[in-house]
CSV table of C-alpha atoms and ligand atoms in Angstrom, one decimal:
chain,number,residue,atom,x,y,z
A,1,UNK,CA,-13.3,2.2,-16.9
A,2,UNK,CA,-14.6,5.7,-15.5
A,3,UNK,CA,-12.4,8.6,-16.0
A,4,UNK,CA,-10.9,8.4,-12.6
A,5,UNK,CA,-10.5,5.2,-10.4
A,6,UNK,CA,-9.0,5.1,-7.0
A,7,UNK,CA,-7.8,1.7,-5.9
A,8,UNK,CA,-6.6,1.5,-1.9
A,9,UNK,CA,-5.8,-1.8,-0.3
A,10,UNK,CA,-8.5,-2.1,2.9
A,11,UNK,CA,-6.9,-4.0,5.2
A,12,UNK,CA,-3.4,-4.0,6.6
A,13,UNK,CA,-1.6,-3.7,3.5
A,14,UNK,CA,-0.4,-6.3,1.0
A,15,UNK,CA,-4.3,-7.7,-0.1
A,16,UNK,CA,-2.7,-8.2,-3.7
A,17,UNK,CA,-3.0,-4.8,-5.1
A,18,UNK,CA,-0.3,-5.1,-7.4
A,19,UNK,CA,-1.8,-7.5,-9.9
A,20,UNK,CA,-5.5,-6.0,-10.0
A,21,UNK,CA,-3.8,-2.5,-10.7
A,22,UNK,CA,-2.0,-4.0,-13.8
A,23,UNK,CA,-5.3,-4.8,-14.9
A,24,UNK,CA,-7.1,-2.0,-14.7
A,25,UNK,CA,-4.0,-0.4,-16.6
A,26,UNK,CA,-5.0,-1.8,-19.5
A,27,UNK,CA,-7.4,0.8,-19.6
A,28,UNK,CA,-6.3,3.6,-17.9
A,29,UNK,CA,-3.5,6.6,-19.3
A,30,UNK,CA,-2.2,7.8,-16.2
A,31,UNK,CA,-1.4,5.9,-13.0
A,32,UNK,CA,-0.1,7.5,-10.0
A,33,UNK,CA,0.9,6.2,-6.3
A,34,UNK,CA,-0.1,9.2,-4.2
A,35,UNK,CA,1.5,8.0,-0.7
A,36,UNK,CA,4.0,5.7,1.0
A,37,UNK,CA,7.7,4.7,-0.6
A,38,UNK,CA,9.6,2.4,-0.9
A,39,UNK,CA,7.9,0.2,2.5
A,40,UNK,CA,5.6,-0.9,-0.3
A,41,UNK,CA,5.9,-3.9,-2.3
A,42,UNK,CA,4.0,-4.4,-5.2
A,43,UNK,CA,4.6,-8.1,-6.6
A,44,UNK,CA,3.4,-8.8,-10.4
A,45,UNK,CA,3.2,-12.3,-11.9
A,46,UNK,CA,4.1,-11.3,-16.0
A,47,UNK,CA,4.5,-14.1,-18.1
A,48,UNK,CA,4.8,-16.2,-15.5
A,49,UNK,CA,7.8,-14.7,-14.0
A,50,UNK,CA,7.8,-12.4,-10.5
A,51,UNK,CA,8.4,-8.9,-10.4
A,52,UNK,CA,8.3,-6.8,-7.2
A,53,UNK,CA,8.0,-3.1,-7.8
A,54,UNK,CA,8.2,-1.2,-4.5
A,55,UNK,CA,7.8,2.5,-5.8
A,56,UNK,CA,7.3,2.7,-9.5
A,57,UNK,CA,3.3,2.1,-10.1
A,58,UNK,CA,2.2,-1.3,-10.7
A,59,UNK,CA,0.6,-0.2,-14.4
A,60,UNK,CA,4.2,1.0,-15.7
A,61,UNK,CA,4.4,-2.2,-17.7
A,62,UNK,CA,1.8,-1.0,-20.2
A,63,UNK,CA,4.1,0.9,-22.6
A,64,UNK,CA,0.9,2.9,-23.8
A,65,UNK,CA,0.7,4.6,-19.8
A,66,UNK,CA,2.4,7.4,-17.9
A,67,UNK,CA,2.8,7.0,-14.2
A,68,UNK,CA,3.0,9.3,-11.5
A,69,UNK,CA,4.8,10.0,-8.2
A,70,UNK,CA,3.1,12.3,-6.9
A,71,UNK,CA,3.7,15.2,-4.2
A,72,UNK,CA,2.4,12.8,-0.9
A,73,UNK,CA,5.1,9.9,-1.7
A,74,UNK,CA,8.5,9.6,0.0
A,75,UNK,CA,11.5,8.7,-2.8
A,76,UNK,CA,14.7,7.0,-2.1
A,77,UNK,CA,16.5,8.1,-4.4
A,78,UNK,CA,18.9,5.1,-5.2
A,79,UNK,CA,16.8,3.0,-4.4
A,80,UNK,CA,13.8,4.4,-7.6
A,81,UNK,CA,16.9,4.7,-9.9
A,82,UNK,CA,17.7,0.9,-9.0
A,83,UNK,CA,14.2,0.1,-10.0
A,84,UNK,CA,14.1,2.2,-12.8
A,85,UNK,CA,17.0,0.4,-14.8
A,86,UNK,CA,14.7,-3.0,-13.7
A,87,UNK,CA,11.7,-1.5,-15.4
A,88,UNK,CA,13.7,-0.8,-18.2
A,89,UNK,CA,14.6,-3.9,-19.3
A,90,UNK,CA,10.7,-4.5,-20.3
A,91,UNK,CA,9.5,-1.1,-20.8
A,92,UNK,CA,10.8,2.1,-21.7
A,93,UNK,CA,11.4,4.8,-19.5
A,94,UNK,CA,11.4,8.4,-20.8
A,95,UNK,CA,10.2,11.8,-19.1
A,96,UNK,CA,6.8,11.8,-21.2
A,97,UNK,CA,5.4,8.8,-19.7
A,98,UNK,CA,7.5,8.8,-16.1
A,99,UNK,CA,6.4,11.6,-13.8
A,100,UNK,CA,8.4,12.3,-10.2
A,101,UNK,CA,6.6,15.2,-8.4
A,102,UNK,CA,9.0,18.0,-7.5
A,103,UNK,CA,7.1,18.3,-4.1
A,104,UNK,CA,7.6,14.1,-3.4
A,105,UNK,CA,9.8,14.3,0.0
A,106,UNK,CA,13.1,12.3,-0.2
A,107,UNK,CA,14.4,9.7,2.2
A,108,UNK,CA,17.9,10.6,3.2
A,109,UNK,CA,20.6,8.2,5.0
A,110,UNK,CA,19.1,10.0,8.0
A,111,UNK,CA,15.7,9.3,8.1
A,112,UNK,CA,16.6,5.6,7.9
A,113,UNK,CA,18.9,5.9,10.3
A,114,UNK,CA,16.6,7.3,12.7
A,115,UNK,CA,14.1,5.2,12.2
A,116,UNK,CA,16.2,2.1,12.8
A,117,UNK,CA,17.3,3.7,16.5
A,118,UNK,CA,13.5,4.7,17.5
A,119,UNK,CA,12.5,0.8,16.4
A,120,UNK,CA,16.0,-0.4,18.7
A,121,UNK,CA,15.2,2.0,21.5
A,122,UNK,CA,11.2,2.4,21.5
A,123,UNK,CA,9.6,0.8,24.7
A,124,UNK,CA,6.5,-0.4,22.0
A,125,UNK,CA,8.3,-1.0,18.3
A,126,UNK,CA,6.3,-0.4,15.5
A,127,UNK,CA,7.6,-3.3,13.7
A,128,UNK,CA,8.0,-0.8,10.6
A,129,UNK,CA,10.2,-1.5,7.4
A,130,UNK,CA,13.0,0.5,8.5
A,131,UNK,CA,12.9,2.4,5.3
A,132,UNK,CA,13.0,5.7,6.7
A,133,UNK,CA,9.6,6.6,6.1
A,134,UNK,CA,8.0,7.6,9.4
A,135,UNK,CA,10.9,10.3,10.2
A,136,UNK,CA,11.1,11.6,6.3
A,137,UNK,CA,7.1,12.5,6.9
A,138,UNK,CA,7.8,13.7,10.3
A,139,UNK,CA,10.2,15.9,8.7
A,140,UNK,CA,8.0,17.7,6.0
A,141,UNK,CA,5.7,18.4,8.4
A,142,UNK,CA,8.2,20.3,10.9
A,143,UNK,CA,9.2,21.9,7.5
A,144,UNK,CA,12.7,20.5,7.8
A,145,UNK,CA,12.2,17.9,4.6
A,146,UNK,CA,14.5,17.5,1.2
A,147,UNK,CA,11.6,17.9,-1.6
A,148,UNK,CA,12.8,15.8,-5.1
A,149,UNK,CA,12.8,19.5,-6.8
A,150,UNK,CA,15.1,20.7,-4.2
A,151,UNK,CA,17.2,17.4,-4.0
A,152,UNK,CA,18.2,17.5,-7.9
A,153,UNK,CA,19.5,21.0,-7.5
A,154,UNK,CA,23.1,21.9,-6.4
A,155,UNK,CA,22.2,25.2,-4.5
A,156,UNK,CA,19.0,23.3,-3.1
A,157,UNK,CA,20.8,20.4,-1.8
A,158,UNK,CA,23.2,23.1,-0.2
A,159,UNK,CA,20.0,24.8,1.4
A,160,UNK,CA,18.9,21.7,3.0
A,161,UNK,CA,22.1,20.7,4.1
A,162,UNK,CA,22.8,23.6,6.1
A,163,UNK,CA,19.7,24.2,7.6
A,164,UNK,CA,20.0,20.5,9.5
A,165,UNK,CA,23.2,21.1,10.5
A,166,UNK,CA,22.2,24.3,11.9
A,167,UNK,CA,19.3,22.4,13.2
A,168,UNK,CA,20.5,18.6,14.9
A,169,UNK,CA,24.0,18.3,15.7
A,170,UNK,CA,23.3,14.8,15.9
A,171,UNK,CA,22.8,15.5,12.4
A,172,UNK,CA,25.6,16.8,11.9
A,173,UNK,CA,27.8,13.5,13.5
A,174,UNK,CA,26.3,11.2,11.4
A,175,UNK,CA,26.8,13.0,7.9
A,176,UNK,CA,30.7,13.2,9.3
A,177,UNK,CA,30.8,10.0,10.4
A,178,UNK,CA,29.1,8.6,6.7
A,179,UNK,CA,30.5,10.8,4.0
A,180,UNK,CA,30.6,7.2,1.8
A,181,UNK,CA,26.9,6.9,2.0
A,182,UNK,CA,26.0,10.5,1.5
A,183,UNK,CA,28.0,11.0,-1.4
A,184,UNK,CA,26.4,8.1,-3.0
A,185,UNK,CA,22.9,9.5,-1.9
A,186,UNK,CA,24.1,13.1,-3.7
A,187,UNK,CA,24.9,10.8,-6.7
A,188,UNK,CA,21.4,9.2,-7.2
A,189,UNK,CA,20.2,12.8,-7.9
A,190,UNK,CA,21.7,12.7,-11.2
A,191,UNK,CA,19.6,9.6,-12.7
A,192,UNK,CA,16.3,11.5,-11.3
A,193,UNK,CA,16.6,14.6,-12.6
A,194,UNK,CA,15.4,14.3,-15.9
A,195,UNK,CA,12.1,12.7,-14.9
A,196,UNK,CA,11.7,15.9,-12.3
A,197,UNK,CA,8.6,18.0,-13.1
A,198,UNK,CA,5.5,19.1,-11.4
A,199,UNK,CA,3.8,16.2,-12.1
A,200,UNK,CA,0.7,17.2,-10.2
A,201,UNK,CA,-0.1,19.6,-13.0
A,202,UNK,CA,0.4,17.0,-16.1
A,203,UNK,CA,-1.9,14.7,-14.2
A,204,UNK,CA,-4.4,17.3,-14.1
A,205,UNK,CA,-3.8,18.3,-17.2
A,206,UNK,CA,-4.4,14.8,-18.6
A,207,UNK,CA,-7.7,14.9,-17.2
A,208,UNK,CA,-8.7,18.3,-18.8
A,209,UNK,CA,-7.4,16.2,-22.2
A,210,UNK,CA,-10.0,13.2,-21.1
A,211,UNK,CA,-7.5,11.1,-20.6
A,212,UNK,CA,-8.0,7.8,-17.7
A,213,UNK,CA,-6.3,8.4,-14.3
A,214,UNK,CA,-6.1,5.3,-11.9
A,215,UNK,CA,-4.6,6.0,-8.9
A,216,UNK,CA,-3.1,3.6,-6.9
A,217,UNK,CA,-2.7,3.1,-3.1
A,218,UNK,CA,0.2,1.7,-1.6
A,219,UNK,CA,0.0,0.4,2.6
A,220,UNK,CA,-3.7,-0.4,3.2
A,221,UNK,CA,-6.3,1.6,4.9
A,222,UNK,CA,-5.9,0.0,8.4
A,223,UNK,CA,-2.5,1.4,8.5
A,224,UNK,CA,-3.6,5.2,7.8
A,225,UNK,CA,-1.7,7.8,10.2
A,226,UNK,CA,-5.5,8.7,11.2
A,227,UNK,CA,-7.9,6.5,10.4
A,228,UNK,CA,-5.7,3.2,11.2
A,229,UNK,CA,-4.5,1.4,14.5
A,230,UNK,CA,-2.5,4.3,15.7
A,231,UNK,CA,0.7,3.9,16.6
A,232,UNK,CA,0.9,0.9,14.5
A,233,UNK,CA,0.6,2.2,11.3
A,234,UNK,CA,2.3,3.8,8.3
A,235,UNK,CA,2.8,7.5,8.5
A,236,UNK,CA,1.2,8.5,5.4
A,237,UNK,CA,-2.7,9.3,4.3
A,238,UNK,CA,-3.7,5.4,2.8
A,239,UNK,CA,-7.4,6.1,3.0
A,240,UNK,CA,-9.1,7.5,-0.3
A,241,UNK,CA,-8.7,10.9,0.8
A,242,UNK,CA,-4.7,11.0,0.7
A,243,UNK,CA,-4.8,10.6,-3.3
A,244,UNK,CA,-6.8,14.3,-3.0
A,245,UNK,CA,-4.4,15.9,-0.7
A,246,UNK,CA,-1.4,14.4,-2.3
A,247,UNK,CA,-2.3,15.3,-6.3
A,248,UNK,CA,-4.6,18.3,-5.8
A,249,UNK,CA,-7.9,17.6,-7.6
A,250,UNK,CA,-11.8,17.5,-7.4
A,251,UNK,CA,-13.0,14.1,-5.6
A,252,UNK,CA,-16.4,15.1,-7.4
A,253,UNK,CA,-14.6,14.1,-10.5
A,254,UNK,CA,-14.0,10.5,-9.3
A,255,UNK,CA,-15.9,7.6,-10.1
A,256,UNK,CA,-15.2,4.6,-9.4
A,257,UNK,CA,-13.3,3.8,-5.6
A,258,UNK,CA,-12.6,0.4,-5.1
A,259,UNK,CA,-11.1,-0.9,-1.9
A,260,UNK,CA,-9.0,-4.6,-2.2
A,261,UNK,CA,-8.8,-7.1,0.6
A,262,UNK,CA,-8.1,-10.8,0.9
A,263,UNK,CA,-10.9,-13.4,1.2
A,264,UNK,CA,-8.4,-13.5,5.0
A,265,UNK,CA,-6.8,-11.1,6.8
A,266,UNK,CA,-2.7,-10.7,6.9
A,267,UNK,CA,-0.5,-8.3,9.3
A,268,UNK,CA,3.1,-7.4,9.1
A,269,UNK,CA,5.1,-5.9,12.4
A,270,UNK,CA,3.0,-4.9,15.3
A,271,UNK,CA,-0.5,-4.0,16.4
A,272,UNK,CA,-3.7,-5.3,17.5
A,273,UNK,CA,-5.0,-8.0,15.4
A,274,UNK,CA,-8.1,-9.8,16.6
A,275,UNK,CA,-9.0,-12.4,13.9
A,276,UNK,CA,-5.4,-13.8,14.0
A,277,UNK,CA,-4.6,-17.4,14.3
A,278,UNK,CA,-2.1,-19.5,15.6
A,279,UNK,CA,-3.2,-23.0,14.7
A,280,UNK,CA,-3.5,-25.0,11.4
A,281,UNK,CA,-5.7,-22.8,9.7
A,282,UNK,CA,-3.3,-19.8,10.3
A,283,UNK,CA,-0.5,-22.0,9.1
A,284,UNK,CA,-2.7,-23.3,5.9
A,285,UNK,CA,-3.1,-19.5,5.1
A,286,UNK,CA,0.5,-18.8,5.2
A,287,UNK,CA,2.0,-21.6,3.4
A,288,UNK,CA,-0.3,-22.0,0.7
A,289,UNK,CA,-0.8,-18.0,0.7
A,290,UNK,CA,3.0,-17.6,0.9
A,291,UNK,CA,2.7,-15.1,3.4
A,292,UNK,CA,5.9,-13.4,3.5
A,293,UNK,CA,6.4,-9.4,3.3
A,294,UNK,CA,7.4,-8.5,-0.1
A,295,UNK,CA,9.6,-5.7,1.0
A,296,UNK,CA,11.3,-7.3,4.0
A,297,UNK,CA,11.1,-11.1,3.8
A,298,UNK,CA,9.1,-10.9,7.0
A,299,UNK,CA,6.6,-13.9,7.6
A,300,UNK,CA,2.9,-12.2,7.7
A,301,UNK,CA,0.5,-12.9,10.6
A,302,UNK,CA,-2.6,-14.5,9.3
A,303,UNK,CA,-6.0,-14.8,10.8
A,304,UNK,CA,-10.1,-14.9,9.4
A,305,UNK,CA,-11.6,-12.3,7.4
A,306,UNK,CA,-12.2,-9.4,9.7
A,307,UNK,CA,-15.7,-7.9,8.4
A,308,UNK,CA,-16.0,-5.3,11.4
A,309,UNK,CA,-12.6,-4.1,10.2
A,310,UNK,CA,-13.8,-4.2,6.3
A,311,UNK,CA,-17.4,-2.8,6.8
A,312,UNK,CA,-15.4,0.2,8.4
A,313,UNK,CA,-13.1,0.4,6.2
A,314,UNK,CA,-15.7,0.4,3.0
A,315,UNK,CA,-17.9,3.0,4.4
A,316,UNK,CA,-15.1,5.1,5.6
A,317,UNK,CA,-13.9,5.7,1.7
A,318,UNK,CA,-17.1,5.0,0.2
A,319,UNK,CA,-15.7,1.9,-1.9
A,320,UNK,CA,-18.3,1.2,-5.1
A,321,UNK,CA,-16.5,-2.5,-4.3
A,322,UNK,CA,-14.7,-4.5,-3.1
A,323,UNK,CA,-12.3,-7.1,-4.4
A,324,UNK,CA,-11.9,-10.3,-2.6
A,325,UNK,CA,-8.7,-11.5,-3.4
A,326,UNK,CA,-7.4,-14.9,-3.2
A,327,UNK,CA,-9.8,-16.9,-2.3
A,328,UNK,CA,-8.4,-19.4,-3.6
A,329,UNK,CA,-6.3,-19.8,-0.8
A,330,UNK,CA,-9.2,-20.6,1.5
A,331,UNK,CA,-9.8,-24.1,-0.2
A,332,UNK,CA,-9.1,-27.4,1.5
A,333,UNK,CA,-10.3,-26.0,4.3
A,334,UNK,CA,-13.2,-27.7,6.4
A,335,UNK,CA,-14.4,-24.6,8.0
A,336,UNK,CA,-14.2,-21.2,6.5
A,337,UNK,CA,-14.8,-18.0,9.5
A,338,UNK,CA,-16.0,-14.2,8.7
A,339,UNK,CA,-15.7,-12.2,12.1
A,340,UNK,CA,-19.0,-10.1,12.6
A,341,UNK,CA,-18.3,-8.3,15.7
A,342,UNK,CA,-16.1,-8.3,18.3
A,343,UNK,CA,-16.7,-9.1,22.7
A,344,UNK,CA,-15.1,-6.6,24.4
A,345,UNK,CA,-14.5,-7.2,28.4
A,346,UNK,CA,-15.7,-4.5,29.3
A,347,UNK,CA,-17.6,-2.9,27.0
A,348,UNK,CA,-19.4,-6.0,25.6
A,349,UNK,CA,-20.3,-6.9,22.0
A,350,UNK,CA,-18.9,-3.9,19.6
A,351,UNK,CA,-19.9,-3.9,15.7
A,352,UNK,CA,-17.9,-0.8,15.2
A,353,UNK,CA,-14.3,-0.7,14.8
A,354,UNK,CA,-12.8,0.9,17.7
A,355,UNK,CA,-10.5,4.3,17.3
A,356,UNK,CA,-8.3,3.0,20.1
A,357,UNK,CA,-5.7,0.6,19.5
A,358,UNK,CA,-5.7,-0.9,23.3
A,359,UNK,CA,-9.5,-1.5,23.1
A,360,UNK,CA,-8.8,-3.2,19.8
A,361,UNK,CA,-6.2,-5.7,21.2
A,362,UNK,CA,-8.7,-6.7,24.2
A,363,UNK,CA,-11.3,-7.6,21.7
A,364,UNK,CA,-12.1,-10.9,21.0
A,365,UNK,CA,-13.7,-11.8,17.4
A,366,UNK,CA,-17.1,-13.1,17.4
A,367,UNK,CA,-17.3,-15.0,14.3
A,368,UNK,CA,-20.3,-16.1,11.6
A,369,UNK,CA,-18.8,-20.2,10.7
A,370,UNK,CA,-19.6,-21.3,7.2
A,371,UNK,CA,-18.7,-25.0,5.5
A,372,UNK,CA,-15.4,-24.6,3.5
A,373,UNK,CA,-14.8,-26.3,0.4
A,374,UNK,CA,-12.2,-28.3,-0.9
A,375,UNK,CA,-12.1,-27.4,-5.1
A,376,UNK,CA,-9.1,-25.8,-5.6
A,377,UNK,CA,-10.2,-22.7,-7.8
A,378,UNK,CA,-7.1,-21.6,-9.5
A,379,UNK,CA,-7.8,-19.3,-12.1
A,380,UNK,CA,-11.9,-19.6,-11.8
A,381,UNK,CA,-13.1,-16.7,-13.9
A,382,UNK,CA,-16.6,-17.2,-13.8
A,383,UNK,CA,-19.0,-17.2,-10.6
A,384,UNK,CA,-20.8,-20.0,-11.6
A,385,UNK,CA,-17.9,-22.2,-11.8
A,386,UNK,CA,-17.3,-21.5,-8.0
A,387,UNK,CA,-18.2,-24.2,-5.2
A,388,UNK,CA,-21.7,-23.4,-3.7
A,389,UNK,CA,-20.0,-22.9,-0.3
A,390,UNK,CA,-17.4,-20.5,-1.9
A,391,UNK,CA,-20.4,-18.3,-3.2
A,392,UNK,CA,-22.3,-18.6,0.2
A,393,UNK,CA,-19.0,-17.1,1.4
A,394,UNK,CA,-18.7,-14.1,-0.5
A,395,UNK,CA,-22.6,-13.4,-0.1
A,396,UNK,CA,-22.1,-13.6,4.1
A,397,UNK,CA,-19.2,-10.7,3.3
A,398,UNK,CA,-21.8,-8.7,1.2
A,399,UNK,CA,-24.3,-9.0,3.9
A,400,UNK,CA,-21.5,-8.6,7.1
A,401,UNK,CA,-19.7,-5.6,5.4
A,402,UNK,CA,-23.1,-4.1,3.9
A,403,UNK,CA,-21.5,-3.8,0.6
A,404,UNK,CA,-20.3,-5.3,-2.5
A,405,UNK,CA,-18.4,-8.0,-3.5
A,406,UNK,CA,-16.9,-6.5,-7.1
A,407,UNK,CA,-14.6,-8.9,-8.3
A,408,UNK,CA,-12.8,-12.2,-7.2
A,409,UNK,CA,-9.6,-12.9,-7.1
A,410,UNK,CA,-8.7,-16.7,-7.7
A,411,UNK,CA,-4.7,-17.2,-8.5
A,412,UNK,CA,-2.1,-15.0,-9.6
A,413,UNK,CA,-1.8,-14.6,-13.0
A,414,UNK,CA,-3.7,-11.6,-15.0
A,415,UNK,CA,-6.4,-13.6,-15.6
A,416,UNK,CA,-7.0,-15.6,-12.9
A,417,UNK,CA,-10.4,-13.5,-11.2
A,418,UNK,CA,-14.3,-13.1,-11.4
A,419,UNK,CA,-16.1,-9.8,-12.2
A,420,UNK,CA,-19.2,-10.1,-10.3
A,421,UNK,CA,-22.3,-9.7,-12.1
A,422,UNK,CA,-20.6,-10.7,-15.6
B,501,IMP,P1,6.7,1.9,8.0
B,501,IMP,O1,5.7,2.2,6.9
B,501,IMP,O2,7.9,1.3,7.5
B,501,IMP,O3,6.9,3.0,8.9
B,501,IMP,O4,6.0,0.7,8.9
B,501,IMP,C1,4.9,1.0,9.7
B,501,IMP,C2,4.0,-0.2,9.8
B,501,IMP,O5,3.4,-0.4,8.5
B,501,IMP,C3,4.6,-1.5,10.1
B,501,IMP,O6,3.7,-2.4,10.8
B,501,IMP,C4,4.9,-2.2,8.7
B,501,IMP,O7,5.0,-3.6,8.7
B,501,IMP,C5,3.6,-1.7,8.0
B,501,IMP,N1,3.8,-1.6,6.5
B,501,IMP,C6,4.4,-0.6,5.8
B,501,IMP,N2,4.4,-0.8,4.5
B,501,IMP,C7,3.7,-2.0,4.4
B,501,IMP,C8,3.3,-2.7,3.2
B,501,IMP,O8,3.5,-2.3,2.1
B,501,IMP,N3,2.5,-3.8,3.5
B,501,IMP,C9,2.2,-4.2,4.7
B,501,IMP,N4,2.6,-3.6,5.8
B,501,IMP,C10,3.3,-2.4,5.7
């Protein structure tokens, strides 16, 4: 592994990061989630049993690690302490291998509270996770957020508390009307504040000791609060360029950027979605894919590979690869679809991916049909053991996304996947 690897997810989130950054953890030091909270939701299969981590990095299972929250991530409190004590059972969990950025931004009982009205009242819902996390960004940057540093100190959590009351007396209502709730919030700071530092600076740090820093995305790059299917994203930085911002070092010193998608595409809440499917193919990739948010329970839209959306996506973050995950899921299917470009009714045939979310969601795919195969492949790790059809597949993507196919992923265990080229 190169000193520094940045793994992102490159489609709308959920492509199965979870598992391929345990792997790479094996190798790495230091792991850090730069963005998102706790709408995220890692799942792990360790010794054949599920774990879903939704804030603590995926690599934290390697005892010989540290991980890292660093300053772009939104904390709920109560929620990371609940997740903590899970990790703990396995692992240990000490302040010289657990890192929580003084500068994170916590999620208060507000910020979830305003986020459910805006999804009730809004004339367009996002469809988000009702976590909080769009109004705890939108609060750093009007400079009216809680930071961790600020939340585990008495005078600090004064500070803040005055300065909203002074600021939203509708604010002010609900902290009267929820006392319960806030006091509980107040509590959680207690079972943080041990693993409080300025975590930015031991990651750097590290890296002056040579030590191996994986970063890992949460959210997927479609869902960046720029570069994604505005409004229906995530309101955090999920492209490459957020783990910069959010930990404060040199991109020259990365390496290695890998991007991870499914062999499909998948979709939670709203947006525009043009590969998705509402017929027995759809329904093959969700039931056998057991499509299902791992944070909310929600039931994932499904559709065909999108390669406009990935060839975008690649070249926007400069992926070295990419990994195809689960394409496993694609067998026992007659007919296997990679969408090359999309018909637009007014515009015509597009191979760019639009920055406007209504020219999206009039765009119809125009897809490149292959034969499918019918081999299951659970747990394939060589290329060569793959169905001729399954490898014609993966060489279309190369060609439609003008880049590489790095790996394979072909069940969900640690072992189950193909390094390309091995
Ligand atoms: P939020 O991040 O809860 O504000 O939700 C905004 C959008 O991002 C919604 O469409 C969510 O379904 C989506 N989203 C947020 N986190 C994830 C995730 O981890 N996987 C997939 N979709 C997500």
């Amino acid at each position: 592994m190169s000193q520094i690897t940045i793994l992102i997810g490159a489609q709308w989130g959920d492509e199965g990061k979870g598992k391929w950054v345990d792997i790479l953890s094996e190798k790495a030091d230091v792991i850090a989630r730069f963005q998102g909270g706790n709408n995220a939701g890692h799942t792990l299969y360790i010794d054949g049993k599920k774990l879903v981590l939704h804030q603590v990095p995926s690599g934290v299972f390697h005892p010989h690690t540290a991980v890292a929250l660093s300053a772009g991530v939104v904390i709920n409190p109560g929620e990371l302490v609940r997740e903590m004590s899970v990790v703990r059972e396995r692992c240990k969990v000490n302040p010289d291998r657990f890192w929580l950025s003084e500068r994170a931004h916590v999620i208060t009982p507000w910020h979830i509270e305003l986020d459910c009205r805006r999804e009730k009242t809004a004339l367009s819902p996002i469809g988000t996770t009702k976590r909080g996390i769009g109004p705890t960004y939108a609060e750093k940057y009007a400079r009216l957020g809680l930071r961790v540093g600020q939340f585990v100190s008495s005078s600090g959590r004064k500070d803040w508390l005055e300065a909203m009351q002074n600021h939203s007396p509708e604010f002010q209502t609900f902290y009267n009307e929820n006392r319960k709730q806030w006091d509980e919030f107040w509590a959680s700071a207690a079972g943080l504040s041990d693993f409080v530092c300025d975590a930015e600076q031991r990651v750097r740090q590290s890296l002056f000791d040579g030590k191996r820093l994986l970063l890992e995305g949460a959210q997927g790059a479609l869902l960046d609060i720029d570069h994604g299917t505005y409004p229906f994203v995530t309101s955090s930085s999920t492209m490459v360029g957020g783990a910069f911002a959010s930990i404060g070092f040199s991109p020259r010193r990365v390496e290695s950027i890998v991007g991870v998608a499914k062999a499909y595409t998948t979709r939670v809440g709203s947006g525009p979605f043009p590969t998705e499917l509402n017929d027995a193919a759809g329904t093959h990739m969700s039931t056998k894919g057991h499509e299902f948010g791992a944070t909310t329970g929600r039931p994932r839209r499904c559709g065909w590979l999108d390669g406009v959306a990935l060839r975008y996506v690649y070249h926007a973050n400069g992926f070295d690869g990419v990994i195809l995950n689960k394409i496993d899921i694609l067998s026992g299917l007659d007919e296997v679809k990679i969408c090359t470009a999309y018909d637009h009714p007014e515009l015509g045939r597009l191979t760019h991916f639009p920055s406007d979310s209504s020219v999206l969601e009039a765009c119809k795919p125009i897809y490149r049909s292959l034969p499918g195969w019918h081999q299951p492949l659970d747990g394939m790790t060589r290329l060569n053991q793959l169905p001729k059809q399954t490898r014609e597949f993966i060489q279309v993507v190369e060609e439609v996304i003008q880049g590489k196919v790095a790996m394979v992923g072909t069940g969900v265990n640690r072992g189950d996947g193909i390094i390309c080229g091995e």
